Amino acid sequence: MKEIGFIGLGNMGISMAKNLIENGFNLTGFDLNPQQLDTLKELGGTPVATCKEVGEKADAVFIMVLSGAQIKQALFGDSGLLASLKPGSTIIVSATVHPSEIRELEQPILDRGIHLVDTPVSGGKPGAEGGTLTLMTAAPQQVFDDIKPVLQAVGKKIFHVGEEVGLGQIVKASLQALIGSTFTAIFESLVLGVKSGAKAETLFEVFRSSGVGSPLFENAASLIMERKFKDTGSHIGTMYKDLGITMNMAKENGVSMFTTSAAFELFQAGISLFPDEDNWSIVKLLEQIAGTTVEKSAEEA
């Protein structure tokens, strides 16, 4: 399995494509943004003009877009992927969508003799760039075994979460509840400490050394203190979308989500105020309310 296709070459997709190329796969890719196609060519990939062209040679095709509607368009639209992909090949959906959206794709794909792998990812832009993403993969065991060498080119930790398509999205939606709630707790705790008189650097060092210290905390807190709210690879719109999926899944299954619902509301307020910025921009809303700023002190800057 050497011929790989890729649809959706945004911040995450282009880095994943780069790792596939560097691991020896021949890669053909499509994106609506011509600049991303130019970047793919510079990396050694082959850019094409349609999704259909992506599938003409491919043994497997990644789809890394933003929504279920975009996946459908890539598959079934004019010059869609399914018009060219051969039986026995594999579609790898690495986008995050509602479980029902991936499930409704399964039968039309299987009817064409094509395999479907449901494998959303976690790790953000740094994980995509470093090839260290965490993958939550749902697929029949044999399909998983066959495709695993391809997945290993983009991810460090690959979990086979089950054979039923949709389970990957369920695990991802549950994970996003934890990540989104953790983000908002980080924002609030930093604002509280600084407003009450502590230095941001002190809070950072203590928090990172405690039981809640993690790469997630260190990355978020560092970017906040450096006042970097754009182009960090974690756009607020993506987390807002993901938390919406989480809350819809909770409603469908009768699960109370007190903490996650508060995080979702805070992200909703944040995206209204800072639609072009990244997750950390939410702290500015809390700072405005408290009348303070979480930043490095003058002697540390």
PDB file of C-alpha atoms in Angstrom:
ATOM      1  CA  MET A   1       0.000   0.000   0.000  1.00  0.00           C
ATOM      2  CA  LYS A   2       2.087   2.866  -1.322  1.00  0.00           C
ATOM      3  CA  GLU A   3      -0.322   5.181  -3.120  1.00  0.00           C
ATOM      4  CA  ILE A   4      -2.062   7.474  -0.624  1.00  0.00           C
ATOM      5  CA  GLY A   5      -4.563  10.241  -1.277  1.00  0.00           C
ATOM      6  CA  PHE A   6      -5.342  13.197   0.962  1.00  0.00           C
ATOM      7  CA  ILE A   7      -8.370  15.502   0.892  1.00  0.00           C
ATOM      8  CA  GLY A   8      -8.190  18.535   3.178  1.00  0.00           C
ATOM      9  CA  LEU A   9      -4.742  20.092   3.436  1.00  0.00           C
ATOM     10  CA  GLY A  10      -5.296  22.661   6.177  1.00  0.00           C
ATOM     11  CA  ASN A  11      -3.055  23.166   9.210  1.00  0.00           C
ATOM     12  CA  MET A  12      -3.455  19.552  10.278  1.00  0.00           C
ATOM     13  CA  GLY A  13      -3.788  17.916   6.877  1.00  0.00           C
ATOM     14  CA  ILE A  14      -0.697  19.422   5.276  1.00  0.00           C
ATOM     15  CA  SER A  15       1.475  18.283   8.181  1.00  0.00           C
ATOM     16  CA  MET A  16       0.003  14.791   8.069  1.00  0.00           C
ATOM     17  CA  ALA A  17       0.622  14.699   4.316  1.00  0.00           C
ATOM     18  CA  LYS A  18       4.225  15.770   4.883  1.00  0.00           C
ATOM     19  CA  ASN A  19       4.797  12.874   7.287  1.00  0.00           C
ATOM     20  CA  LEU A  20       3.280  10.397   4.869  1.00  0.00           C
ATOM     21  CA  ILE A  21       5.612  11.594   2.117  1.00  0.00           C
ATOM     22  CA  GLU A  22       8.619  11.446   4.432  1.00  0.00           C
ATOM     23  CA  ASN A  23       7.688   7.878   5.333  1.00  0.00           C
ATOM     24  CA  GLY A  24       7.939   6.806   1.717  1.00  0.00           C
ATOM     25  CA  PHE A  25       4.327   6.970   0.548  1.00  0.00           C
ATOM     26  CA  ASN A  26       3.409   8.463  -2.807  1.00  0.00           C
ATOM     27  CA  LEU A  27       0.827  11.108  -2.015  1.00  0.00           C
ATOM     28  CA  THR A  28      -1.779  12.824  -4.181  1.00  0.00           C
ATOM     29  CA  GLY A  29      -3.768  15.601  -2.548  1.00  0.00           C
ATOM     30  CA  PHE A  30      -6.610  18.067  -3.006  1.00  0.00           C
ATOM     31  CA  ASP A  31      -7.651  21.211  -1.171  1.00  0.00           C
ATOM     32  CA  LEU A  32      -9.846  24.159  -2.105  1.00  0.00           C
ATOM     33  CA  ASN A  33      -6.986  26.532  -1.233  1.00  0.00           C
ATOM     34  CA  PRO A  34      -4.495  26.780  -4.142  1.00  0.00           C
ATOM     35  CA  GLN A  35      -1.730  27.848  -1.742  1.00  0.00           C
ATOM     36  CA  GLN A  36      -1.993  24.553   0.100  1.00  0.00           C
ATOM     37  CA  LEU A  37      -1.664  22.697  -3.179  1.00  0.00           C
ATOM     38  CA  ASP A  38       1.513  24.660  -3.917  1.00  0.00           C
ATOM     39  CA  THR A  39       2.838  23.692  -0.490  1.00  0.00           C
ATOM     40  CA  LEU A  40       2.049  20.034  -1.160  1.00  0.00           C
ATOM     41  CA  LYS A  41       4.016  20.167  -4.394  1.00  0.00           C
ATOM     42  CA  GLU A  42       6.989  21.694  -2.565  1.00  0.00           C
ATOM     43  CA  LEU A  43       6.842  18.807  -0.087  1.00  0.00           C
ATOM     44  CA  GLY A  44       7.050  16.253  -2.868  1.00  0.00           C
ATOM     45  CA  GLY A  45       3.378  15.415  -3.242  1.00  0.00           C
ATOM     46  CA  THR A  46       1.184  15.586  -6.324  1.00  0.00           C
ATOM     47  CA  PRO A  47      -1.581  18.231  -6.235  1.00  0.00           C
ATOM     48  CA  VAL A  48      -4.731  17.640  -8.285  1.00  0.00           C
ATOM     49  CA  ALA A  49      -7.825  19.664  -9.130  1.00  0.00           C
ATOM     50  CA  THR A  50     -10.608  17.364  -7.876  1.00  0.00           C
ATOM     51  CA  CYS A  51     -11.396  14.707  -5.294  1.00  0.00           C
ATOM     52  CA  LYS A  52     -12.013  12.274  -8.138  1.00  0.00           C
ATOM     53  CA  GLU A  53      -8.416  12.644  -9.282  1.00  0.00           C
ATOM     54  CA  VAL A  54      -7.207  11.896  -5.744  1.00  0.00           C
ATOM     55  CA  GLY A  55      -8.792   8.456  -5.929  1.00  0.00           C
ATOM     56  CA  GLU A  56      -7.608   7.412  -9.376  1.00  0.00           C
ATOM     57  CA  LYS A  57      -4.406   5.766  -8.138  1.00  0.00           C
ATOM     58  CA  ALA A  58      -4.925   5.619  -4.396  1.00  0.00           C
ATOM     59  CA  ASP A  59      -4.881   2.505  -2.240  1.00  0.00           C
ATOM     60  CA  ALA A  60      -6.122   4.600   0.689  1.00  0.00           C
ATOM     61  CA  VAL A  61      -7.393   8.165   1.048  1.00  0.00           C
ATOM     62  CA  PHE A  62      -7.428  10.381   4.148  1.00  0.00           C
ATOM     63  CA  ILE A  63     -10.283  12.860   4.504  1.00  0.00           C
ATOM     64  CA  MET A  64      -9.398  15.698   6.908  1.00  0.00           C
ATOM     65  CA  VAL A  65     -12.098  18.349   6.570  1.00  0.00           C
ATOM     66  CA  LEU A  66     -14.239  20.283   9.044  1.00  0.00           C
ATOM     67  CA  SER A  67     -17.708  18.773   8.831  1.00  0.00           C
ATOM     68  CA  GLY A  68     -19.873  15.864   7.824  1.00  0.00           C
ATOM     69  CA  ALA A  69     -21.311  17.933   4.986  1.00  0.00           C
ATOM     70  CA  GLN A  70     -17.811  18.463   3.586  1.00  0.00           C
ATOM     71  CA  ILE A  71     -17.093  14.733   3.784  1.00  0.00           C
ATOM     72  CA  LYS A  72     -20.262  14.016   1.807  1.00  0.00           C
ATOM     73  CA  GLN A  73     -19.295  16.572  -0.804  1.00  0.00           C
ATOM     74  CA  ALA A  74     -15.817  15.059  -1.121  1.00  0.00           C
ATOM     75  CA  LEU A  75     -17.303  11.590  -1.582  1.00  0.00           C
ATOM     76  CA  PHE A  76     -20.511  12.078  -3.528  1.00  0.00           C
ATOM     77  CA  GLY A  77     -20.286  15.545  -5.083  1.00  0.00           C
ATOM     78  CA  ASP A  78     -19.459  16.374  -8.681  1.00  0.00           C
ATOM     79  CA  SER A  79     -16.035  14.827  -9.367  1.00  0.00           C
ATOM     80  CA  GLY A  80     -16.259  13.114  -5.994  1.00  0.00           C
ATOM     81  CA  LEU A  81     -13.865  10.519  -4.646  1.00  0.00           C
ATOM     82  CA  LEU A  82     -16.223   7.554  -5.046  1.00  0.00           C
ATOM     83  CA  ALA A  83     -16.355   8.116  -8.794  1.00  0.00           C
ATOM     84  CA  SER A  84     -12.788   6.831  -9.109  1.00  0.00           C
ATOM     85  CA  LEU A  85     -11.757   4.882  -6.011  1.00  0.00           C
ATOM     86  CA  LYS A  86     -11.336   1.200  -6.830  1.00  0.00           C
ATOM     87  CA  PRO A  87     -12.864  -1.715  -4.867  1.00  0.00           C
ATOM     88  CA  GLY A  88     -10.587  -2.955  -2.102  1.00  0.00           C
ATOM     89  CA  SER A  89      -9.228   0.503  -1.324  1.00  0.00           C
ATOM     90  CA  THR A  90      -9.762   2.307   1.987  1.00  0.00           C
ATOM     91  CA  ILE A  91     -11.226   5.640   3.028  1.00  0.00           C
ATOM     92  CA  ILE A  92      -9.708   6.990   6.252  1.00  0.00           C
ATOM     93  CA  VAL A  93     -11.853   9.681   7.879  1.00  0.00           C
ATOM     94  CA  SER A  94      -9.576  11.541  10.271  1.00  0.00           C
ATOM     95  CA  ALA A  95     -11.961  14.488  10.625  1.00  0.00           C
ATOM     96  CA  THR A  96     -14.046  14.963  13.779  1.00  0.00           C
ATOM     97  CA  VAL A  97     -17.795  14.717  13.100  1.00  0.00           C
ATOM     98  CA  HIS A  98     -20.894  13.459  14.870  1.00  0.00           C
ATOM     99  CA  PRO A  99     -20.982   9.640  15.166  1.00  0.00           C
ATOM    100  CA  SER A 100     -24.211   9.519  13.156  1.00  0.00           C
ATOM    101  CA  GLU A 101     -22.549  11.367  10.274  1.00  0.00           C
ATOM    102  CA  ILE A 102     -19.838   8.747   9.878  1.00  0.00           C
ATOM    103  CA  ARG A 103     -22.272   5.861  10.324  1.00  0.00           C
ATOM    104  CA  GLU A 104     -24.547   7.022   7.508  1.00  0.00           C
ATOM    105  CA  LEU A 105     -21.574   6.928   5.138  1.00  0.00           C
ATOM    106  CA  GLU A 106     -20.708   3.316   5.895  1.00  0.00           C
ATOM    107  CA  GLN A 107     -23.206   1.377   3.773  1.00  0.00           C
ATOM    108  CA  PRO A 108     -22.871   3.443   0.564  1.00  0.00           C
ATOM    109  CA  ILE A 109     -19.097   2.994   0.817  1.00  0.00           C
ATOM    110  CA  LEU A 110     -19.251  -0.723   1.605  1.00  0.00           C
ATOM    111  CA  ASP A 111     -21.667  -1.241  -1.290  1.00  0.00           C
ATOM    112  CA  ARG A 112     -18.833  -0.182  -3.592  1.00  0.00           C
ATOM    113  CA  GLY A 113     -16.457  -2.730  -2.079  1.00  0.00           C
ATOM    114  CA  ILE A 114     -14.454  -0.018  -0.294  1.00  0.00           C
ATOM    115  CA  HIS A 115     -13.364  -0.106   3.354  1.00  0.00           C
ATOM    116  CA  LEU A 116     -14.159   2.716   5.790  1.00  0.00           C
ATOM    117  CA  VAL A 117     -11.907   3.594   8.721  1.00  0.00           C
ATOM    118  CA  ASP A 118     -13.245   5.974  11.390  1.00  0.00           C
ATOM    119  CA  THR A 119     -10.195   7.526  13.071  1.00  0.00           C
ATOM    120  CA  PRO A 120     -10.385  11.059  14.452  1.00  0.00           C
ATOM    121  CA  VAL A 121      -7.135  12.415  15.831  1.00  0.00           C
ATOM    122  CA  SER A 122      -5.924  14.413  18.823  1.00  0.00           C
ATOM    123  CA  GLY A 123      -2.730  16.342  19.353  1.00  0.00           C
ATOM    124  CA  GLY A 124      -3.302  19.531  17.416  1.00  0.00           C
ATOM    125  CA  LYS A 125      -0.856  21.176  15.072  1.00  0.00           C
ATOM    126  CA  PRO A 126       2.238  20.166  17.098  1.00  0.00           C
ATOM    127  CA  GLY A 127       1.169  16.509  16.966  1.00  0.00           C
ATOM    128  CA  ALA A 128       0.456  16.693  13.262  1.00  0.00           C
ATOM    129  CA  GLU A 129       3.820  18.320  12.559  1.00  0.00           C
ATOM    130  CA  GLY A 130       5.740  15.828  14.675  1.00  0.00           C
ATOM    131  CA  GLY A 131       3.848  12.741  13.571  1.00  0.00           C
ATOM    132  CA  THR A 132       2.856  12.135  17.198  1.00  0.00           C
ATOM    133  CA  LEU A 133      -0.927  12.346  16.933  1.00  0.00           C
ATOM    134  CA  THR A 134      -3.169  10.095  18.987  1.00  0.00           C
ATOM    135  CA  LEU A 135      -5.577   8.158  16.760  1.00  0.00           C
ATOM    136  CA  MET A 136      -8.881   6.659  17.919  1.00  0.00           C
ATOM    137  CA  THR A 137      -9.506   4.072  15.221  1.00  0.00           C
ATOM    138  CA  ALA A 138     -12.694   2.114  14.627  1.00  0.00           C
ATOM    139  CA  ALA A 139     -12.643  -0.496  11.853  1.00  0.00           C
ATOM    140  CA  PRO A 140     -12.933  -4.272  11.394  1.00  0.00           C
ATOM    141  CA  GLN A 141      -9.829  -5.950  12.790  1.00  0.00           C
ATOM    142  CA  GLN A 142      -8.426  -7.034   9.417  1.00  0.00           C
ATOM    143  CA  VAL A 143      -8.949  -3.587   7.930  1.00  0.00           C
ATOM    144  CA  PHE A 144      -7.229  -2.050  10.962  1.00  0.00           C
ATOM    145  CA  ASP A 145      -4.283  -4.431  10.682  1.00  0.00           C
ATOM    146  CA  ASP A 146      -3.875  -3.674   6.977  1.00  0.00           C
ATOM    147  CA  ILE A 147      -4.027   0.099   7.350  1.00  0.00           C
ATOM    148  CA  LYS A 148      -1.970   0.413  10.559  1.00  0.00           C
ATOM    149  CA  PRO A 149       1.382   0.987   8.777  1.00  0.00           C
ATOM    150  CA  VAL A 150      -0.187   3.993   7.044  1.00  0.00           C
ATOM    151  CA  LEU A 151      -1.608   5.329  10.311  1.00  0.00           C
ATOM    152  CA  GLN A 152       1.789   4.964  11.974  1.00  0.00           C
ATOM    153  CA  ALA A 153       3.187   7.528   9.558  1.00  0.00           C
ATOM    154  CA  VAL A 154       1.013  10.238  11.124  1.00  0.00           C
ATOM    155  CA  GLY A 155       0.438   9.020  14.681  1.00  0.00           C
ATOM    156  CA  LYS A 156       2.442   7.824  17.661  1.00  0.00           C
ATOM    157  CA  LYS A 157      -0.369   6.321  19.714  1.00  0.00           C
ATOM    158  CA  ILE A 158      -2.926   4.357  17.728  1.00  0.00           C
ATOM    159  CA  PHE A 159      -5.846   2.865  19.634  1.00  0.00           C
ATOM    160  CA  HIS A 160      -8.161   0.327  18.032  1.00  0.00           C
ATOM    161  CA  VAL A 161     -11.291   1.391  19.910  1.00  0.00           C
ATOM    162  CA  GLY A 162     -13.599  -1.147  18.274  1.00  0.00           C
ATOM    163  CA  GLU A 163     -14.823  -2.612  15.004  1.00  0.00           C
ATOM    164  CA  GLU A 164     -18.018  -0.563  14.730  1.00  0.00           C
ATOM    165  CA  VAL A 165     -17.746   2.609  12.683  1.00  0.00           C
ATOM    166  CA  GLY A 166     -18.714   5.572  14.865  1.00  0.00           C
ATOM    167  CA  LEU A 167     -16.854   4.415  17.963  1.00  0.00           C
ATOM    168  CA  GLY A 168     -13.854   6.505  16.986  1.00  0.00           C
ATOM    169  CA  GLN A 169     -16.042   9.613  16.946  1.00  0.00           C
ATOM    170  CA  ILE A 170     -17.639   8.659  20.261  1.00  0.00           C
ATOM    171  CA  VAL A 171     -14.250   8.409  21.947  1.00  0.00           C
ATOM    172  CA  LYS A 172     -13.145  11.709  20.380  1.00  0.00           C
ATOM    173  CA  ALA A 173     -16.299  13.542  21.494  1.00  0.00           C
ATOM    174  CA  SER A 174     -15.805  12.245  25.031  1.00  0.00           C
ATOM    175  CA  LEU A 175     -12.161  13.322  24.972  1.00  0.00           C
ATOM    176  CA  GLN A 176     -13.107  16.807  23.792  1.00  0.00           C
ATOM    177  CA  ALA A 177     -15.366  17.186  26.827  1.00  0.00           C
ATOM    178  CA  LEU A 178     -12.311  16.701  29.016  1.00  0.00           C
ATOM    179  CA  ILE A 179     -10.010  18.886  26.918  1.00  0.00           C
ATOM    180  CA  GLY A 180     -12.503  21.745  26.559  1.00  0.00           C
ATOM    181  CA  SER A 181     -13.295  21.746  30.263  1.00  0.00           C
ATOM    182  CA  THR A 182      -9.588  21.629  31.088  1.00  0.00           C
ATOM    183  CA  PHE A 183      -8.916  24.643  28.885  1.00  0.00           C
ATOM    184  CA  THR A 184     -11.544  26.763  30.601  1.00  0.00           C
ATOM    185  CA  ALA A 185     -10.296  25.712  34.049  1.00  0.00           C
ATOM    186  CA  ILE A 186      -6.772  26.770  33.045  1.00  0.00           C
ATOM    187  CA  PHE A 187      -8.020  30.160  31.846  1.00  0.00           C
ATOM    188  CA  GLU A 188     -10.038  30.803  34.996  1.00  0.00           C
ATOM    189  CA  SER A 189      -7.356  29.690  37.449  1.00  0.00           C
ATOM    190  CA  LEU A 190      -4.685  31.887  35.854  1.00  0.00           C
ATOM    191  CA  VAL A 191      -6.943  34.943  35.842  1.00  0.00           C
ATOM    192  CA  LEU A 192      -7.930  34.333  39.464  1.00  0.00           C
ATOM    193  CA  GLY A 193      -4.342  34.042  40.626  1.00  0.00           C
ATOM    194  CA  VAL A 194      -3.073  37.121  38.775  1.00  0.00           C
ATOM    195  CA  LYS A 195      -6.048  39.256  39.798  1.00  0.00           C
ATOM    196  CA  SER A 196      -5.445  38.258  43.411  1.00  0.00           C
ATOM    197  CA  GLY A 197      -1.788  39.336  43.317  1.00  0.00           C
ATOM    198  CA  ALA A 198       0.300  36.359  42.166  1.00  0.00           C
ATOM    199  CA  LYS A 199       2.734  36.563  39.261  1.00  0.00           C
ATOM    200  CA  ALA A 200       1.790  34.652  36.153  1.00  0.00           C
ATOM    201  CA  GLU A 201       5.223  32.987  36.149  1.00  0.00           C
ATOM    202  CA  THR A 202       4.705  31.750  39.715  1.00  0.00           C
ATOM    203  CA  LEU A 203       1.347  30.252  38.863  1.00  0.00           C
ATOM    204  CA  PHE A 204       2.854  28.599  35.787  1.00  0.00           C
ATOM    205  CA  GLU A 205       5.721  26.978  37.694  1.00  0.00           C
ATOM    206  CA  VAL A 206       3.532  25.760  40.550  1.00  0.00           C
ATOM    207  CA  PHE A 207       0.742  24.435  38.340  1.00  0.00           C
ATOM    208  CA  ARG A 208       3.121  22.639  35.972  1.00  0.00           C
ATOM    209  CA  SER A 209       4.800  20.920  38.942  1.00  0.00           C
ATOM    210  CA  SER A 210       1.539  19.766  40.509  1.00  0.00           C
ATOM    211  CA  GLY A 211      -0.679  16.788  39.786  1.00  0.00           C
ATOM    212  CA  VAL A 212      -2.440  18.700  36.987  1.00  0.00           C
ATOM    213  CA  GLY A 213       0.755  19.564  35.146  1.00  0.00           C
ATOM    214  CA  SER A 214       0.655  18.424  31.513  1.00  0.00           C
ATOM    215  CA  PRO A 215       1.814  19.387  28.012  1.00  0.00           C
ATOM    216  CA  LEU A 216      -1.704  20.759  27.449  1.00  0.00           C
ATOM    217  CA  PHE A 217      -1.374  23.102  30.434  1.00  0.00           C
ATOM    218  CA  GLU A 218       2.169  24.170  29.593  1.00  0.00           C
ATOM    219  CA  ASN A 219       1.313  24.971  25.984  1.00  0.00           C
ATOM    220  CA  ALA A 220      -1.868  26.906  26.835  1.00  0.00           C
ATOM    221  CA  ALA A 221      -0.373  28.870  29.728  1.00  0.00           C
ATOM    222  CA  SER A 222       2.815  29.714  27.824  1.00  0.00           C
ATOM    223  CA  LEU A 223       0.881  31.084  24.848  1.00  0.00           C
ATOM    224  CA  ILE A 224      -1.344  33.133  27.152  1.00  0.00           C
ATOM    225  CA  MET A 225       1.611  34.664  28.996  1.00  0.00           C
ATOM    226  CA  GLU A 226       3.287  35.429  25.662  1.00  0.00           C
ATOM    227  CA  ARG A 227      -0.021  36.921  24.425  1.00  0.00           C
ATOM    228  CA  LYS A 228      -0.050  34.740  21.330  1.00  0.00           C
ATOM    229  CA  PHE A 229      -3.653  34.314  20.239  1.00  0.00           C
ATOM    230  CA  LYS A 230      -3.397  33.749  16.484  1.00  0.00           C
ATOM    231  CA  ASP A 231      -1.812  31.192  14.169  1.00  0.00           C
ATOM    232  CA  THR A 232      -0.858  28.764  16.943  1.00  0.00           C
ATOM    233  CA  GLY A 233      -2.653  25.861  15.274  1.00  0.00           C
ATOM    234  CA  SER A 234      -5.631  25.583  17.641  1.00  0.00           C
ATOM    235  CA  HIS A 235      -8.394  27.717  16.149  1.00  0.00           C
ATOM    236  CA  ILE A 236     -11.273  28.480  18.489  1.00  0.00           C
ATOM    237  CA  GLY A 237     -13.767  27.500  15.805  1.00  0.00           C
ATOM    238  CA  THR A 238     -12.550  23.903  15.779  1.00  0.00           C
ATOM    239  CA  MET A 239     -12.942  23.378  19.524  1.00  0.00           C
ATOM    240  CA  TYR A 240     -16.308  25.145  19.475  1.00  0.00           C
ATOM    241  CA  LYS A 241     -17.463  22.800  16.712  1.00  0.00           C
ATOM    242  CA  ASP A 242     -16.156  19.750  18.571  1.00  0.00           C
ATOM    243  CA  LEU A 243     -17.834  20.737  21.844  1.00  0.00           C
ATOM    244  CA  GLY A 244     -21.090  21.160  19.934  1.00  0.00           C
ATOM    245  CA  ILE A 245     -20.757  17.549  18.780  1.00  0.00           C
ATOM    246  CA  THR A 246     -20.074  16.493  22.377  1.00  0.00           C
ATOM    247  CA  MET A 247     -23.135  18.299  23.715  1.00  0.00           C
ATOM    248  CA  ASN A 248     -25.378  16.879  20.978  1.00  0.00           C
ATOM    249  CA  MET A 249     -24.153  13.379  21.760  1.00  0.00           C
ATOM    250  CA  ALA A 250     -24.813  13.950  25.458  1.00  0.00           C
ATOM    251  CA  LYS A 251     -28.368  15.123  24.728  1.00  0.00           C
ATOM    252  CA  GLU A 252     -29.057  12.090  22.551  1.00  0.00           C
ATOM    253  CA  ASN A 253     -27.839   9.728  25.258  1.00  0.00           C
ATOM    254  CA  GLY A 254     -29.406  11.474  28.266  1.00  0.00           C
ATOM    255  CA  VAL A 255     -26.096  12.377  29.903  1.00  0.00           C
ATOM    256  CA  SER A 256     -25.763  15.472  32.103  1.00  0.00           C
ATOM    257  CA  MET A 257     -22.671  17.538  31.258  1.00  0.00           C
ATOM    258  CA  PHE A 258     -22.551  20.331  33.824  1.00  0.00           C
ATOM    259  CA  THR A 259     -18.870  21.221  33.414  1.00  0.00           C
ATOM    260  CA  THR A 260     -18.711  20.686  29.667  1.00  0.00           C
ATOM    261  CA  SER A 261     -21.841  22.760  29.090  1.00  0.00           C
ATOM    262  CA  ALA A 262     -20.218  25.675  30.928  1.00  0.00           C
ATOM    263  CA  ALA A 263     -17.085  25.255  28.789  1.00  0.00           C
ATOM    264  CA  PHE A 264     -19.224  25.198  25.641  1.00  0.00           C
ATOM    265  CA  GLU A 265     -20.942  28.445  26.639  1.00  0.00           C
ATOM    266  CA  LEU A 266     -17.587  30.080  27.314  1.00  0.00           C
ATOM    267  CA  PHE A 267     -16.289  28.972  23.918  1.00  0.00           C
ATOM    268  CA  GLN A 268     -19.479  30.315  22.347  1.00  0.00           C
ATOM    269  CA  ALA A 269     -18.847  33.697  23.944  1.00  0.00           C
ATOM    270  CA  GLY A 270     -15.208  33.528  22.908  1.00  0.00           C
ATOM    271  CA  ILE A 271     -15.906  32.770  19.262  1.00  0.00           C
ATOM    272  CA  SER A 272     -18.382  35.662  19.139  1.00  0.00           C
ATOM    273  CA  LEU A 273     -15.689  38.069  20.356  1.00  0.00           C
ATOM    274  CA  PHE A 274     -12.599  36.544  18.759  1.00  0.00           C
ATOM    275  CA  PRO A 275     -13.769  34.562  15.693  1.00  0.00           C
ATOM    276  CA  ASP A 276     -10.384  34.673  13.953  1.00  0.00           C
ATOM    277  CA  GLU A 277      -8.265  33.723  16.953  1.00  0.00           C
ATOM    278  CA  ASP A 278      -7.266  30.565  18.791  1.00  0.00           C
ATOM    279  CA  ASN A 279      -8.546  28.818  21.917  1.00  0.00           C
ATOM    280  CA  TRP A 280      -6.412  30.868  24.301  1.00  0.00           C
ATOM    281  CA  SER A 281      -8.171  34.092  23.268  1.00  0.00           C
ATOM    282  CA  ILE A 282     -11.001  33.194  25.649  1.00  0.00           C
ATOM    283  CA  VAL A 283      -8.764  34.264  28.521  1.00  0.00           C
ATOM    284  CA  LYS A 284      -9.113  37.848  27.266  1.00  0.00           C
ATOM    285  CA  LEU A 285     -12.838  37.727  27.983  1.00  0.00           C
ATOM    286  CA  LEU A 286     -12.169  36.626  31.557  1.00  0.00           C
ATOM    287  CA  GLU A 287      -9.452  39.258  31.889  1.00  0.00           C
ATOM    288  CA  GLN A 288     -11.872  41.969  30.788  1.00  0.00           C
ATOM    289  CA  ILE A 289     -14.369  40.915  33.430  1.00  0.00           C
ATOM    290  CA  ALA A 290     -11.719  40.745  36.163  1.00  0.00           C
ATOM    291  CA  GLY A 291      -9.771  43.817  35.080  1.00  0.00           C
ATOM    292  CA  THR A 292      -6.400  42.084  34.847  1.00  0.00           C
ATOM    293  CA  THR A 293      -3.976  40.553  32.333  1.00  0.00           C
ATOM    294  CA  VAL A 294      -2.149  37.227  32.510  1.00  0.00           C
ATOM    295  CA  GLU A 295       1.268  38.059  31.097  1.00  0.00           C
ATOM    296  CA  LYS A 296       4.946  37.836  31.929  1.00  0.00           C
ATOM    297  CA  SER A 297       6.179  40.501  34.326  1.00  0.00           C
ATOM    298  CA  ALA A 298       8.434  43.191  32.874  1.00  0.00           C
ATOM    299  CA  GLU A 299      11.610  41.671  34.305  1.00  0.00           C
ATOM    300  CA  GLU A 300      10.762  38.262  32.806  1.00  0.00           C
ATOM    301  CA  ALA A 301       9.589  39.446  29.377  1.00  0.00           C
TER     302      ALA A 301
END
